[in-house]
Every structure is written in structure tokens, then in C-alpha cells.
Coordinates of C-alpha atoms and ligand atoms in Angstrom, one line a residue:
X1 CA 0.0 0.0 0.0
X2 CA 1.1 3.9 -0.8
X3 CA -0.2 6.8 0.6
X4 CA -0.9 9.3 -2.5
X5 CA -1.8 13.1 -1.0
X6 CA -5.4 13.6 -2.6
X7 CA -6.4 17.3 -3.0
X8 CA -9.4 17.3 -0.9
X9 CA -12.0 20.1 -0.7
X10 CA -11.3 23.3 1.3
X11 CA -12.1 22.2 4.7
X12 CA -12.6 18.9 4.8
X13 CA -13.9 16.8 7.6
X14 CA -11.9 14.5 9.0
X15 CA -13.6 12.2 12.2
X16 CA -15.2 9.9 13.8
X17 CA -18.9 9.6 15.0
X18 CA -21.2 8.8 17.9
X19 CA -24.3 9.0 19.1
X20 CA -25.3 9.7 23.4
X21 CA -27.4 6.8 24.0
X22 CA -24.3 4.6 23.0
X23 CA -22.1 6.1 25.1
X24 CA -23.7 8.4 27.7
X25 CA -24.7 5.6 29.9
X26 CA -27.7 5.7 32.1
X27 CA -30.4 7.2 29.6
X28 CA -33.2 6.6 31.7
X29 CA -35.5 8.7 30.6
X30 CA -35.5 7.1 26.7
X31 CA -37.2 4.7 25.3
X32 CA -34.7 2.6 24.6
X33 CA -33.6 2.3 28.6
X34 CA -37.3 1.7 28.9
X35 CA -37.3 -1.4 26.1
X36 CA -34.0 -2.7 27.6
X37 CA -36.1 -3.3 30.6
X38 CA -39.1 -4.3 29.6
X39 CA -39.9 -8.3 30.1
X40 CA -41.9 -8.5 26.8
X41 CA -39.2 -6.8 24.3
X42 CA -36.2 -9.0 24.6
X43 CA -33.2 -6.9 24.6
X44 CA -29.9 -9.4 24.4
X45 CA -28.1 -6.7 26.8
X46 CA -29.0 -3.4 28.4
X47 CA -27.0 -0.2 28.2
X48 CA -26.8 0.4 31.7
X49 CA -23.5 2.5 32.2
X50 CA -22.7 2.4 28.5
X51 CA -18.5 4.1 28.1
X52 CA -20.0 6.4 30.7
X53 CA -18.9 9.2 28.1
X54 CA -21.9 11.4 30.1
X55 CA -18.9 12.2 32.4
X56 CA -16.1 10.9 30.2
X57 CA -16.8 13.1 26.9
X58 CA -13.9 15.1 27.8
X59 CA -11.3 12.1 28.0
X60 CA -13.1 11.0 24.0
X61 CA -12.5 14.6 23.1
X62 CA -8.6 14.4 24.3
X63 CA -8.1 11.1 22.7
X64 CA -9.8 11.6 19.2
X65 CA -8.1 15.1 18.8
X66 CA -4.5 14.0 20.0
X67 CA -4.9 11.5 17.3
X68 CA -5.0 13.5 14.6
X69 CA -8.9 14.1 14.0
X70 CA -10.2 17.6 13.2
X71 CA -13.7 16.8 13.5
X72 CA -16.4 14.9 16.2
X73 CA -19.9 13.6 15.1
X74 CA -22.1 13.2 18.6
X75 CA -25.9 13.5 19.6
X76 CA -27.2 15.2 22.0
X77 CA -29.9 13.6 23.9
X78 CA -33.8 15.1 23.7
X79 CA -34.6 12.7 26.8
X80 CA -31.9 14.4 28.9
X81 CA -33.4 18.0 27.2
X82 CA -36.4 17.8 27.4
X83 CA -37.1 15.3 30.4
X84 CA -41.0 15.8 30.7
X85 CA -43.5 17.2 28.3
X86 CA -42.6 21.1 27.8
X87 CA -40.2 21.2 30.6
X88 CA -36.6 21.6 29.8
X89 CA -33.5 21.0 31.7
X90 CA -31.2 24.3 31.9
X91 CA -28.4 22.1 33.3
X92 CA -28.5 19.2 30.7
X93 CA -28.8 22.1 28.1
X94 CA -25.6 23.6 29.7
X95 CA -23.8 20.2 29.6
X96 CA -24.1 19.8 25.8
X97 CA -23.0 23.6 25.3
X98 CA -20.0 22.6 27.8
X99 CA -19.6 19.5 24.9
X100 CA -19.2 21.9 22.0
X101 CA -17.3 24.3 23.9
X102 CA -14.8 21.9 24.8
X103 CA -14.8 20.2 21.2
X104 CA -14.1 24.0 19.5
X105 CA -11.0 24.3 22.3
X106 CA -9.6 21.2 21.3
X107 CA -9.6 21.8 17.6
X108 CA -12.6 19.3 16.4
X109 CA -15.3 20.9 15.0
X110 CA -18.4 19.8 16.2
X111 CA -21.3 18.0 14.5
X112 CA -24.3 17.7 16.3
X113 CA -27.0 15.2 15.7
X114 CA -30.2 16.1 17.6
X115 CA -31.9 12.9 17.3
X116 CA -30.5 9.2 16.9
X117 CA -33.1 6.7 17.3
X118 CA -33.9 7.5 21.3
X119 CA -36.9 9.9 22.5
X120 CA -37.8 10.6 25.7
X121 CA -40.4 8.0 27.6
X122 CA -43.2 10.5 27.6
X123 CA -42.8 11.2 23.8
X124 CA -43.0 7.1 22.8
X125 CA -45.9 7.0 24.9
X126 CA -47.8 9.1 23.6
X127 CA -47.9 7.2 20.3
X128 CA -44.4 8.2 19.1
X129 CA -43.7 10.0 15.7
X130 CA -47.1 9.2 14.3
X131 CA -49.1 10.2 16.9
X132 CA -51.0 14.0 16.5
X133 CA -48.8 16.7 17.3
X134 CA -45.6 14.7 16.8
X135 CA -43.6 16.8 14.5
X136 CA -44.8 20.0 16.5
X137 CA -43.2 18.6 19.7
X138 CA -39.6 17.9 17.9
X139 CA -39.9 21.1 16.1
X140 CA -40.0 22.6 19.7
X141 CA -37.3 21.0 21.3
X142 CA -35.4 21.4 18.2
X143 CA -35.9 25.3 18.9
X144 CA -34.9 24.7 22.8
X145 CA -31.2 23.4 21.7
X146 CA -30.6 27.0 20.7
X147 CA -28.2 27.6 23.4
X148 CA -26.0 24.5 22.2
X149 CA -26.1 24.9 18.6
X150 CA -26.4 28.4 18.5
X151 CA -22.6 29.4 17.7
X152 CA -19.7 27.5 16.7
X153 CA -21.3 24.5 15.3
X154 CA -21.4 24.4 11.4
X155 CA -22.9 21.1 11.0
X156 CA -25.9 20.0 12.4
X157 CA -27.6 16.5 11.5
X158 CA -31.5 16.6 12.6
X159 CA -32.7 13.0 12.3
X160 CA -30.0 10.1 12.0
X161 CA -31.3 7.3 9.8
X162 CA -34.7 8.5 9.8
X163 CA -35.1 5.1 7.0
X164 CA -34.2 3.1 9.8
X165 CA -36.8 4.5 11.9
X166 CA -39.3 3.7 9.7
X167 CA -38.2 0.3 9.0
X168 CA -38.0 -0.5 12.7
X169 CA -41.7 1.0 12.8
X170 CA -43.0 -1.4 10.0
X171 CA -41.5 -4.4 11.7
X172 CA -43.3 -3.7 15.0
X173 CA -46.3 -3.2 13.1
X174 CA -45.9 -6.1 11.8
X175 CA -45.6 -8.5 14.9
X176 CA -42.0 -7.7 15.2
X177 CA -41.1 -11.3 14.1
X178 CA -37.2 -9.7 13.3
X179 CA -35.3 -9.1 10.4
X180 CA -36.0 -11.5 7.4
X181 CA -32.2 -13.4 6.2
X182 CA -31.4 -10.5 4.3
X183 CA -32.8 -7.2 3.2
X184 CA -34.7 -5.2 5.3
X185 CA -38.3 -5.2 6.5
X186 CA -41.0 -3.0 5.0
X187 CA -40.7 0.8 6.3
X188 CA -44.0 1.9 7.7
X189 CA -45.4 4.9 5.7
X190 CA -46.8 6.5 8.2
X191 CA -43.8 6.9 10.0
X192 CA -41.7 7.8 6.5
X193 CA -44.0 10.7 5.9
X194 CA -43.6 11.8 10.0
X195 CA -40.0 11.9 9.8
X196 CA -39.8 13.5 6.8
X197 CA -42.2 16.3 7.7
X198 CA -40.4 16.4 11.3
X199 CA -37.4 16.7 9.4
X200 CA -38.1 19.6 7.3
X201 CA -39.3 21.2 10.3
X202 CA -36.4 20.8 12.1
X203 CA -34.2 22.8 9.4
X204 CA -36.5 25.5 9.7
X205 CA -36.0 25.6 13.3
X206 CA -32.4 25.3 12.8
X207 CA -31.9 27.9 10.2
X208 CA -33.9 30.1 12.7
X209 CA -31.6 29.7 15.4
X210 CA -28.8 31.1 13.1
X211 CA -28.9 30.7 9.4
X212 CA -25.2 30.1 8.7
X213 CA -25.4 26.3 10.2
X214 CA -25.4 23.4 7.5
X215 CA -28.2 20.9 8.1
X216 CA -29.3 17.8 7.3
X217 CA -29.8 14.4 7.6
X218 CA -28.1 11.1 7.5
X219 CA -29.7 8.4 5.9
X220 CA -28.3 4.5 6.3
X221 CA -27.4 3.5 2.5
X222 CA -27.6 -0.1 1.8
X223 CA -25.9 -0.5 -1.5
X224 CA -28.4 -2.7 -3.1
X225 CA -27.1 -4.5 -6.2
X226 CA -29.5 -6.0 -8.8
X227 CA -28.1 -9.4 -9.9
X228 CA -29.0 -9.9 -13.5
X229 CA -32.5 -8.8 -14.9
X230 CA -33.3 -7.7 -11.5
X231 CA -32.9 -4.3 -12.1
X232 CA -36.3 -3.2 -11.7
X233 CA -37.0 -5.5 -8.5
X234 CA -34.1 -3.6 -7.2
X235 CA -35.4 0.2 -7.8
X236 CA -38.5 -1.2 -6.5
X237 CA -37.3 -2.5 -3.2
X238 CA -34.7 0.7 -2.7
X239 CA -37.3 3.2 -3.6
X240 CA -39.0 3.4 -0.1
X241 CA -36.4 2.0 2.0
X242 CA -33.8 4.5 0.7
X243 CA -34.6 6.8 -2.1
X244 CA -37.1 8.6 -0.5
X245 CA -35.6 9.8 2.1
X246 CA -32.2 11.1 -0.2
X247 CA -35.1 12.7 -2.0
X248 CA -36.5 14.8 1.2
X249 CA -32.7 16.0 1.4
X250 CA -32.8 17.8 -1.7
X251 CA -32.3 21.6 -1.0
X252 CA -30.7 20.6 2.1
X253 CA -27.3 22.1 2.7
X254 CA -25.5 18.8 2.7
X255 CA -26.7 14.8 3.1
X256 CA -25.2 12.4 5.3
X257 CA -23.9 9.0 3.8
X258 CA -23.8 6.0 6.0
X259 CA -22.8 2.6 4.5
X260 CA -21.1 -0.8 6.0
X261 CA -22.4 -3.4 3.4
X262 CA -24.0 -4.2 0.0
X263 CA -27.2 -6.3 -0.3
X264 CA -27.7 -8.2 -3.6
X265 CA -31.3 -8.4 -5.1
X266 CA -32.7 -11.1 -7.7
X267 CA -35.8 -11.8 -8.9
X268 CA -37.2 -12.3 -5.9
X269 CA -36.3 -9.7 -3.9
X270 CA -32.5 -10.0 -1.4
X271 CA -30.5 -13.0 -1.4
X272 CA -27.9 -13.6 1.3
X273 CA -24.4 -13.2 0.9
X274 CA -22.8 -16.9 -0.5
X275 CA -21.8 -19.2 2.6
X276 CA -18.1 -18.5 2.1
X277 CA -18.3 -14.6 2.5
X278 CA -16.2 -12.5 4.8
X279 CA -18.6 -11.9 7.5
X280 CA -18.4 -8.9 10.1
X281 CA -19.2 -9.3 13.9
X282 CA -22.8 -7.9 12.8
X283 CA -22.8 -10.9 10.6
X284 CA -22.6 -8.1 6.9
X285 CA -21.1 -9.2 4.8
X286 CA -17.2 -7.5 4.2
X287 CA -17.6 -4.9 2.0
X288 CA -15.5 -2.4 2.1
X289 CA -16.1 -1.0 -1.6
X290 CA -19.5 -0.2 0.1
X291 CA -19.1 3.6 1.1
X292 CA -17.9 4.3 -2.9
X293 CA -21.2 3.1 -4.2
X294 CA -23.5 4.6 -1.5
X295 CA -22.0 8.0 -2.2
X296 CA -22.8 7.9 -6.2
X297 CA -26.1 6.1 -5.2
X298 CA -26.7 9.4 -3.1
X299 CA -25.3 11.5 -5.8
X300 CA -27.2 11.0 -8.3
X301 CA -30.4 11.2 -6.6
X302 CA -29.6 14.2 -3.6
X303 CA -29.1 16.7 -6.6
X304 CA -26.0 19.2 -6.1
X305 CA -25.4 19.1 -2.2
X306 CA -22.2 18.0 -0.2
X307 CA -22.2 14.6 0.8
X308 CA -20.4 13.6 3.9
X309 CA -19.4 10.5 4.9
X310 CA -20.9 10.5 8.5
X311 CA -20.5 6.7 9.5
X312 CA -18.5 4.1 8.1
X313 CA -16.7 1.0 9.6
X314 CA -16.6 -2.4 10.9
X315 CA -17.2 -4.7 13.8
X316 CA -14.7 -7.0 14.3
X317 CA -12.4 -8.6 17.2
X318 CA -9.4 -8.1 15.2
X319 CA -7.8 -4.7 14.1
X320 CA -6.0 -5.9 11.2
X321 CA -9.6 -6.1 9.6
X322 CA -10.6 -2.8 10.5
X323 CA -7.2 -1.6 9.1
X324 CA -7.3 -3.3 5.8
X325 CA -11.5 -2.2 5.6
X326 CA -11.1 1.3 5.8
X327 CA -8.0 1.2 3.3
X328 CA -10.6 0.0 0.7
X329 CA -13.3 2.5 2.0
X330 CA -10.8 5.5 1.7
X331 CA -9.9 4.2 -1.6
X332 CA -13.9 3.9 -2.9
X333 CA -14.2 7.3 -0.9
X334 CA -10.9 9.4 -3.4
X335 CA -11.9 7.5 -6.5
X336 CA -15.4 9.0 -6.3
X337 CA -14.2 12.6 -4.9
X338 CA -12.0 12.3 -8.4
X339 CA -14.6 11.5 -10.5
X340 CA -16.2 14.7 -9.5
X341 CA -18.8 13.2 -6.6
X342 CA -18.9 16.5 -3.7
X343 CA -17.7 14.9 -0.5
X344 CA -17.1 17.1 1.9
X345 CA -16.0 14.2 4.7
X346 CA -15.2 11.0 6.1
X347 CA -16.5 10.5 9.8
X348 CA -16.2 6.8 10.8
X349 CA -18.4 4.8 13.1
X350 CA -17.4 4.8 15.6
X351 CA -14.9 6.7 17.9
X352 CA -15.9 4.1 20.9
X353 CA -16.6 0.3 21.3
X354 CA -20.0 1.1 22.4
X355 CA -23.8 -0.3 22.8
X356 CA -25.0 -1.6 19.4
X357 CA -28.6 -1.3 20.6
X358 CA -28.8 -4.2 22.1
X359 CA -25.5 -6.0 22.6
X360 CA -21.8 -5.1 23.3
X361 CA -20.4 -7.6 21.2
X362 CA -19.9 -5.9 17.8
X363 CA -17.7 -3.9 18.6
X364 CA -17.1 -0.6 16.2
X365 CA -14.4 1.1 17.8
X366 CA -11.1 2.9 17.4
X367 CA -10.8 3.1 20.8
X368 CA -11.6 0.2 23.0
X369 CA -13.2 1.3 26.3
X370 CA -12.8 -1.3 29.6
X371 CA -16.3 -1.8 31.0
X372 CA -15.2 -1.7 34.4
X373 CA -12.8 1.1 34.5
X374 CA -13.9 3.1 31.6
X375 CA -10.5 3.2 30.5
X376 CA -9.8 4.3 26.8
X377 CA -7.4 2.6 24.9
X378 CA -6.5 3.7 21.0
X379 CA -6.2 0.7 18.6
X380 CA -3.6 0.8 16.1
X381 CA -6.3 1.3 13.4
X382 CA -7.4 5.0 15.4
X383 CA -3.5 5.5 15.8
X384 CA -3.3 4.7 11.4
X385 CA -7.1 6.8 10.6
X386 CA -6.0 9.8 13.0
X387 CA -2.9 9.8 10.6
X388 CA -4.2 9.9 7.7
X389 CA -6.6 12.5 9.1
X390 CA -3.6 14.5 10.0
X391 CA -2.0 14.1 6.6
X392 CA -5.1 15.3 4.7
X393 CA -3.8 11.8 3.1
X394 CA -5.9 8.8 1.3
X395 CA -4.4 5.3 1.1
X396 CA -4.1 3.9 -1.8
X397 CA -4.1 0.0 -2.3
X398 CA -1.5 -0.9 -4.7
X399 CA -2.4 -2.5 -7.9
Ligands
NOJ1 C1 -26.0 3.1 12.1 C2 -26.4 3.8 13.4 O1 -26.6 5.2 13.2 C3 -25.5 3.6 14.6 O2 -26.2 4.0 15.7 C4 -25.1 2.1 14.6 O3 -24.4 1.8 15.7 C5 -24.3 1.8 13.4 N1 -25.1 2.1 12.2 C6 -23.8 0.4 13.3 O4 -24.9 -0.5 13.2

């Protein structure tokens, strides 16, 4: 392998992402802490203290930026915010503006996501994002994180894989008998068009609080190839899983990519990845090309905007893996940036081992965290991608 310097854009971003349920640790007041605890859902593992990055987000900070990054993807957590209907916490609301504060002093630049998967109790109880004054309520809280996102945050993500939340929607709907072998479940359409209106919402909110901030949305890209003559199933199948929600982005100020794996389609819909296939801790297949195709994928249908990269990565045990998968990524990611695709980053999932909703086990991580101690510990992989970061540099695998 040689490193060749690629010109990247004016100001690229260069990190690695999060999100607070993952890593906060004791999110009682979500839904999620609720469902971990609940004797009817089933949850392999509860969160409990998570990498306690609640009190620890300082320690992540020190690590990620001594290593080279110039940029840090994290959510901020509407169940902390807004911990009962209409009443907001001043002091959680000064915690997250103590997060970008200290991100901006340590050189990363902040990106704050406003909502990854979790809402508070009170909201999911209620009836959730379909019930009536949904989008109202996240427009309002959206409105109270003012004081965070305010100044010194450029990018702000509003809804992370809001596709995902409509999937998971459809499968509860649907008896929640889990994921089918491959593919994804049907996305509830109620829920598609809630997000999507909560969404557009939420930018208007944003662009009130201060028009210069860049927002958006990240939506989780699937690279779904059609094996032959199923090119049409294919569209089909992507159209409401994906492509409609890349759609709602158009005329947003950029669109977040997020891409692990491919999932091929024949004639009768996704067929699992052979029997002798590389597979991840997550069980996806090993894919590193992934990221290049989910960017022209998004391309072509987001319109003009920036695309950043704002997850990408692997679960696995051994580092070598993660190493050698994110060499292909970042070559996918500087072959499409030279044929002309508008990337405007690379933030990989994830800065921390951390709570893949529902288990510890894959574990995503540049830096591994002990669950006892909370200690932090940079693999060689963060030691490798903070590099590169710091080299403005893309690896290139040799021919
Ligand atoms: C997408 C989600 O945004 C994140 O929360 C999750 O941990 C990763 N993908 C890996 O599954």
C-alpha cells in the first residue's frame, strides 16, 4: 500500500462519529432504557452505564483530537433536554454547550446530531412519531437546543437514519417477528412521511436559530445490487427503503452517507451473501467498496449538495480487519471525490466500542473502552485513521 496526497475540498472533515445513547450511559429517561427493561421486548443486553462518556466526553475529546482528527460527530440527547412534556433541563442544556465548547477548544469541530433513534419516555408513549402533534413537539425541542447549537457549530444533522426509523416501525407493526435473512423489512409509511415532515421542520427551526449552520440528515445507504434482470425489482425495493428519504434532502445544505455493506437483489427480492463470504461481527457481509457506491447512489439522486461520509466501519475482534477495511473504503471514498462526486468528509463509526442497541459484542471502535474502569485505549487502526486525518492523506491500495 502507498499513501498518494489527494487534494481534498477546502475544509474537509476528518472524524469519527457517535451517538449519546451509545455512550452516555444511564439514559433513563429514553425509550430505549425503557425497552431494555421491559420483560416483553427481549433486549440481548441493556446499556446500563454504557462508556460512561456522560462524564467521560472530555477524556473522547482528548483522545480523538491528539490523534489526529479535526472533526467529532455526537448527539445530544432530547430525553436528557427535554425530560418531561414542555419542561426543559437548563443544566442538561448547559452540559451539551460545555460539549461543544470543549470540542471547538480542542480543535474538532463539532457536528451535532439532535436525534439518533432514542426519545424521551413521555414522547413514545404518547404514540411516538405518528401520533398527532408529533412533528410539532420535535420542532419545539429542536428550537430549545438553541443555546447549544447556537454558535460555533457548522454542521448539524437533525434525524439520523430516519429510513431506519421507519423500518424499525414497520416491523413492529408487523408483529416484530425480526429481520428477514437478508434485506430489510418493509418501512412503515406513516412513520416515512412523519419523519420526513419532522425533518423539514427541524431545518427551519435550525436555520432560525442562526442561518449560517449546514443541516441535514443522514440516511443509512444499503448499496443494493441487482443481480441480473433484477434491475427493476431492485429500484422497487430501494425506492422506499432509501430513495425517499435522499429525496426529502434535496435543497438541504448537505446529506449524510452511511454505508457498512452491499445487499444483492434477484428476482425475488435480497438473497444472502454466499456461505463462504467474509462476514463482520454484525454478521454483513465484508464490503469495504460499500461507502464508494453509497456516495454515487446518493449523488445522483440528492441533486447538487455536499455529501459527507458520516458513518462508516466495521465490527470486528481483530484490528487488522478494521485496518485493511477502511484502506478500501478510503480508496472507494478518493476515486469518487476524483470523478467529481462532492464529498465534503469522512466521519467513521465509531470513535468508541459502544452499545449496538442491544448488545456489546460488535464492537465498532477505534478506541476500546474497559467496562469496568472506563478506561480508553486507541487501537492501532485510530493511531493509522487519525494519521491519515492528519496528513489530509488517502491510502491507496497498490495495484
Ligand atoms: C447506524 C447507526 O446510526 C448507529 O447507531 C449504529 O451503531 C451503526 N449504524 C452500526 O450499526
Amino acid at each position: 500500500m502507498t499513501h498518494t496526497p489527494t487534494p481534498f475540498p477546502e475544509g474537509f472533515l476528518w472524524g469519527a462519529s457517535t451517538a449519546a445513547h451509545q455512550i452516555e450511559g444511564n439514559n433513563t429517561n429514553s425509550d430505549w432504557w425503557a425497552k431494555e427493561h421491559s420483560a416483553t421486548e427481549h433486549v440481548e443486553q441493556p446499556s446500563l452505564d454504557a462508556c460512561d462518556s456522560y462524564h467521560r466526553w472530555s477524556d473522547d475529546m482528548d483522545l480523538l483530537a491528539g490523534l489526529g482528527f479535526t472533526d467529532y460527530r455526537f448527539s445530544i440527547e432530547w430525553a436528557r433536554i427535554e425530560p418531561a412534556e414542555g419542561h426543559f433541563s437548563r443544566a442538561e442544556i448547559a452540559h451539551y454547550r460545555r460539549m461543544v465548547e470543549g470540542a471547538i477548544a480542542r480543535g474538532l469541530r463539532p457536528m451535532v446530531t439532535l436525534h439518533h433513534f432514542t426519545v424521551p419516555r413521555w414522547f413514545e408513549e404518547r404514540g411516538g412519531w405518528t401520533a398527532d402533534g408529533a412533528v410539532a413537539l420535535f420542532a419545539r425541542y429542536v428550537a430549545a437546543t438553541a443555546p447549544v447549537i447556537g454558535t460555533g457549530v457548522r454542521h448539524v444533522c437533525t434525524i439520523n437514519e430516519p429510513n431506519m426509523i421507519a423500518v424499525m416501525a414497520g416491523l413492529a407493526k408487523s408483529g416484530n417477528d425480526g429481520f428477514p435473512p437478508a434485506g430489510l423489512p418493509t418501512p412503515d409509511a406513516d412513520t416515512t412521511d412523519a419523519v420526513i415532515a419532522a425533518h423539514h421542520a427541524a431545518v427551519r427551526e435550525v436555520k432560525a436559530i442562526n442561518p449560517e449552520i449546514q443541516a441535514g440528515w443522514t440516511v443509512a445507504n444499503q448499496v443494493y445490487q441487482a443481480l441480473p434482470g433484477a434491475e427493476d425489482v431492485t429500484a422497487a425495493y430501494r425506492h422506499p427503503r432509501e430513495d425517499v428519504f435522499i429525496e426529502a434532502a434535496r435543497g438541504d445544505d448537505w446529506i449524510g452517507v452511511q454505508s457498512y455493506t452491499r445487499t444483492m437483489i434477484g428476482q425475488d427480492g435480497p438473497v444472502p451473501a454466499p456461505d463462504d463470504a467474509e462476514r463482520t461481527l454484525t454478521q454483513w457481509e465484508y464490503y469495504p467498496a460499500a461507502v464508494g457506491h453509497a456516495l454515487r447512489h446518493t449523488a445522483e439522486i440528492a441533486g447538487d449538495i455536499p455529501l459527507v461520509v458520516t458513518e462508516n466501519g466495521i465490527a470486528t475482534a481483530d484490528d487488522t480487519r478494521r485496518i485493511d477495511y477502511y484502506t478500501g473504503a478510503l480508496s472507494a471514498v478518493g476515486a469518487a471525490i476524483e470523478d467529481g462526486v462532492n464529498v465534503a468528509g469522512y466521519l467513521a463509526w465509531s470513535a468508541l466500542d459502544n452499545y449496538e442497541w442491544g448488545s456489546y459484542r460488535p464492537t465498532f471502535g477505534l478506541i476500546s473502552v474497559d467496562p469496568e474502569t472506563f478506561a480508553r485505549t486507541a487501537k492501532p487502526s485510530a493511531v493509522w485513521l487519525g494519521g491519515l486525518a492528519a496528513g489530509r492523506e488517502l491510502p491507496r491500495v497498490a495495484a
